[in-house]
Amino acid sequence: MIDYENIREKTFEVYSYCNIKSFPINCFSMLKKYGLKYKKYSDLSLRIQDHCHQISEDTFLLNDTIFYKDLINQERIGLSEEAANIAFDDFKRWKRYIVTHNNLMGIADKKLYSHFYNKREKKFIYKKSECSICGKVIYNSFDTYCGICLLPTKINARYDELDRQLLSAENFWLYGVY
């Protein structure tokens, strides 16, 4: 039988040790934190690349170095997106369980929740990204823009804040998006 409480506890230890406070995470900084090195297949000679591909088409660990295929293909992107969707579905299922069971959390759940709770923002933050247009920090959203703006930064720079707001409102009236 799988010990989910132990898995959550070990996950918390990794998040805490690597100071992970939101997603997506930088895997390379995690590897450095654990003292591991990494090398791209493409940085190796063709002969060594062939040996690497015989061991694994994707990645493998040898001593304290991770060798990985750095040329991204559609299959890998699809797998990564699917893994992210599954993880997010698990998070939503966990959240629904906690809410429907009178906020009954195990010790590891409480540690994880506290770790990701942002006191300044007064909320649990599982995803932190930057608006691709204005650079504003976006919390807990899979959108690539903050919703306040859709105008390119270079165009935006020519206007003061009131003009930018008017242009944003005009964009909404004309196109139905902010």
Protein backbone atom coordinates (compact mmCIF):
# COMPACT_ATOMS: atom_id res chain seq x y z
CA MET A 1 0.00 0.00 0.00
CA ILE A 2 1.27 3.47 -0.91
CA ASP A 3 2.00 5.75 2.04
CA TYR A 4 0.73 9.09 0.68
CA GLU A 5 1.54 10.91 3.92
CA ASN A 6 5.21 9.87 3.59
CA ILE A 7 5.25 10.96 -0.08
CA ARG A 8 3.87 14.39 0.88
CA GLU A 9 6.41 14.64 3.71
CA LYS A 10 9.33 13.86 1.36
CA THR A 11 7.93 16.27 -1.23
CA PHE A 12 7.80 18.99 1.44
CA GLU A 13 11.45 18.26 2.32
CA VAL A 14 12.49 18.82 -1.31
CA TYR A 15 10.41 22.01 -1.64
CA SER A 16 11.81 23.33 1.62
CA TYR A 17 15.45 22.41 0.89
CA CYS A 18 15.29 23.89 -2.63
CA ASN A 19 13.22 26.91 -1.51
CA ILE A 20 10.49 26.18 -4.06
CA LYS A 21 7.62 28.60 -3.42
CA SER A 22 5.65 28.36 -6.69
CA PHE A 23 5.57 26.65 -10.05
CA PRO A 24 6.97 26.25 -12.63
CA ILE A 25 10.27 25.31 -11.04
CA ASN A 26 13.81 25.54 -12.35
CA CYS A 27 15.03 21.94 -12.43
CA PHE A 28 18.63 22.99 -13.05
CA SER A 29 18.77 25.04 -9.85
CA MET A 30 17.41 22.02 -7.97
CA LEU A 31 20.13 19.81 -9.42
CA LYS A 32 22.79 22.33 -8.35
CA LYS A 33 21.30 22.47 -4.86
CA TYR A 34 21.77 18.69 -4.59
CA GLY A 35 25.32 18.93 -5.94
CA LEU A 36 24.54 17.28 -9.26
CA LYS A 37 26.02 18.36 -12.58
CA TYR A 38 24.31 18.11 -15.94
CA LYS A 39 25.40 17.85 -19.55
CA LYS A 40 23.44 18.09 -22.77
CA TYR A 41 23.76 15.28 -25.25
CA SER A 42 24.38 17.90 -27.96
CA ASP A 43 27.50 19.18 -26.15
CA LEU A 44 29.12 15.76 -26.46
CA SER A 45 30.98 14.24 -29.38
CA LEU A 46 28.86 12.25 -31.83
CA ARG A 47 30.45 9.01 -30.64
CA ILE A 48 29.59 9.75 -27.00
CA GLN A 49 26.10 10.89 -28.03
CA ASP A 50 25.55 7.49 -29.64
CA HIS A 51 26.56 5.79 -26.38
CA CYS A 52 24.22 8.05 -24.44
CA HIS A 53 21.30 7.23 -26.76
CA GLN A 54 22.02 3.51 -26.27
CA ILE A 55 21.68 3.98 -22.51
CA SER A 56 18.63 6.25 -22.70
CA GLU A 57 16.90 8.27 -25.39
CA ASP A 58 16.02 10.88 -22.78
CA THR A 59 18.22 11.10 -19.67
CA PHE A 60 20.38 9.13 -17.26
CA LEU A 61 22.58 9.60 -14.21
CA LEU A 62 26.24 8.60 -14.19
CA ASN A 63 28.18 9.25 -10.98
CA ASP A 64 27.11 12.80 -10.05
CA THR A 65 26.23 13.98 -13.58
CA ILE A 66 22.88 13.86 -15.36
CA PHE A 67 23.16 13.50 -19.12
CA TYR A 68 20.05 14.64 -20.97
CA LYS A 69 18.68 15.02 -24.46
CA ASP A 70 18.26 18.75 -24.90
CA LEU A 71 16.66 18.78 -28.33
CA ILE A 72 12.98 19.12 -27.50
CA ASN A 73 10.51 17.14 -29.52
CA GLN A 74 6.73 17.31 -29.63
CA GLU A 75 6.38 14.02 -27.77
CA ARG A 76 8.36 15.34 -24.79
CA ILE A 77 6.39 18.62 -24.75
CA GLY A 78 3.15 16.64 -24.82
CA LEU A 79 4.31 14.44 -21.96
CA SER A 80 5.37 17.47 -19.91
CA GLU A 81 2.05 19.20 -20.48
CA GLU A 82 0.18 16.03 -19.58
CA ALA A 83 2.22 15.60 -16.39
CA ALA A 84 1.51 19.22 -15.43
CA ASN A 85 -2.21 18.72 -16.06
CA ILE A 86 -2.25 15.56 -13.94
CA ALA A 87 -0.41 17.34 -11.12
CA PHE A 88 -2.83 20.25 -11.25
CA ASP A 89 -5.83 17.87 -11.28
CA ASP A 90 -4.35 16.16 -8.21
CA PHE A 91 -4.01 19.55 -6.51
CA LYS A 92 -7.65 20.40 -7.28
CA ARG A 93 -8.77 16.97 -6.01
CA TRP A 94 -6.73 17.46 -2.81
CA LYS A 95 -8.18 20.95 -2.30
CA ARG A 96 -11.74 19.65 -2.85
CA TYR A 97 -11.09 16.84 -0.34
CA ILE A 98 -9.76 19.28 2.29
CA VAL A 99 -12.75 21.63 1.86
CA THR A 100 -15.35 18.84 1.95
CA HIS A 101 -13.77 17.24 5.03
CA ASN A 102 -13.88 20.34 7.27
CA ASN A 103 -10.32 21.40 6.41
CA LEU A 104 -8.94 18.19 7.90
CA MET A 105 -5.29 18.09 6.85
CA GLY A 106 -2.55 15.69 7.82
CA ILE A 107 0.75 16.94 9.21
CA ALA A 108 2.44 16.87 5.79
CA ASP A 109 -0.55 18.67 4.21
CA LYS A 110 -0.28 21.44 6.80
CA LYS A 111 3.46 21.78 6.18
CA LEU A 112 2.95 21.98 2.42
CA TYR A 113 0.11 24.48 2.75
CA SER A 114 2.14 26.68 5.12
CA HIS A 115 5.16 26.47 2.82
CA PHE A 116 3.17 27.78 -0.17
CA TYR A 117 1.09 30.31 1.77
CA ASN A 118 2.24 33.85 0.97
CA LYS A 119 1.65 36.13 3.96
CA ARG A 120 2.11 39.31 1.94
CA GLU A 121 -0.48 38.25 -0.67
CA LYS A 122 -2.61 36.51 2.00
CA LYS A 123 -3.16 33.43 -0.12
CA PHE A 124 -1.93 29.97 -1.01
CA ILE A 125 0.21 30.34 -4.13
CA TYR A 126 0.86 27.32 -6.35
CA LYS A 127 1.81 29.18 -9.52
CA LYS A 128 3.65 32.46 -9.97
CA SER A 129 4.38 33.87 -13.40
CA GLU A 130 4.92 37.18 -15.10
CA CYS A 131 2.56 38.90 -17.53
CA SER A 132 4.10 38.52 -20.97
CA ILE A 133 2.99 42.04 -21.84
CA CYS A 134 3.45 44.33 -18.83
CA GLY A 135 5.60 42.21 -16.52
CA LYS A 136 3.13 42.27 -13.62
CA VAL A 137 3.28 39.22 -11.32
CA ILE A 138 0.34 36.83 -11.88
CA TYR A 139 -0.67 34.38 -9.14
CA ASN A 140 -2.46 31.04 -9.58
CA SER A 141 -3.34 31.51 -13.23
CA PHE A 142 -2.41 29.68 -16.40
CA ASP A 143 -2.94 32.82 -18.51
CA THR A 144 0.13 34.36 -20.06
CA TYR A 145 -1.10 37.91 -19.49
CA CYS A 146 -2.58 39.65 -16.45
CA GLY A 147 -5.88 40.59 -18.07
CA ILE A 148 -5.31 44.30 -17.45
CA CYS A 149 -3.39 44.79 -20.64
CA LEU A 150 -3.00 43.29 -24.05
CA LEU A 151 -1.02 46.07 -25.65
CA PRO A 152 2.63 45.44 -26.49
CA THR A 153 5.06 47.10 -24.08
CA LYS A 154 6.63 49.31 -26.78
CA ILE A 155 3.24 50.75 -27.70
CA ASN A 156 2.36 51.04 -24.02
CA ALA A 157 5.48 53.09 -23.26
CA ARG A 158 4.25 55.94 -25.49
CA TYR A 159 1.19 56.50 -23.27
CA ASP A 160 0.70 57.59 -19.68
CA GLU A 161 -1.35 55.38 -17.35
CA LEU A 162 -4.73 56.97 -18.13
CA ASP A 163 -4.14 56.65 -21.88
CA ARG A 164 -3.11 53.03 -21.40
CA GLN A 165 -6.28 52.31 -19.42
CA LEU A 166 -8.41 53.96 -22.10
CA LEU A 167 -6.68 51.95 -24.83
CA SER A 168 -7.18 48.79 -22.78
CA ALA A 169 -10.90 49.57 -22.36
CA GLU A 170 -11.17 50.32 -26.08
CA ASN A 171 -9.52 46.98 -26.80
CA PHE A 172 -12.19 45.32 -24.65
CA TRP A 173 -15.07 47.17 -26.36
CA LEU A 174 -13.78 46.35 -29.83
CA TYR A 175 -12.46 42.83 -29.33
CA GLY A 176 -13.98 41.59 -26.08
CA VAL A 177 -10.60 41.15 -24.34
CA TYR A 178 -8.67 43.35 -21.95
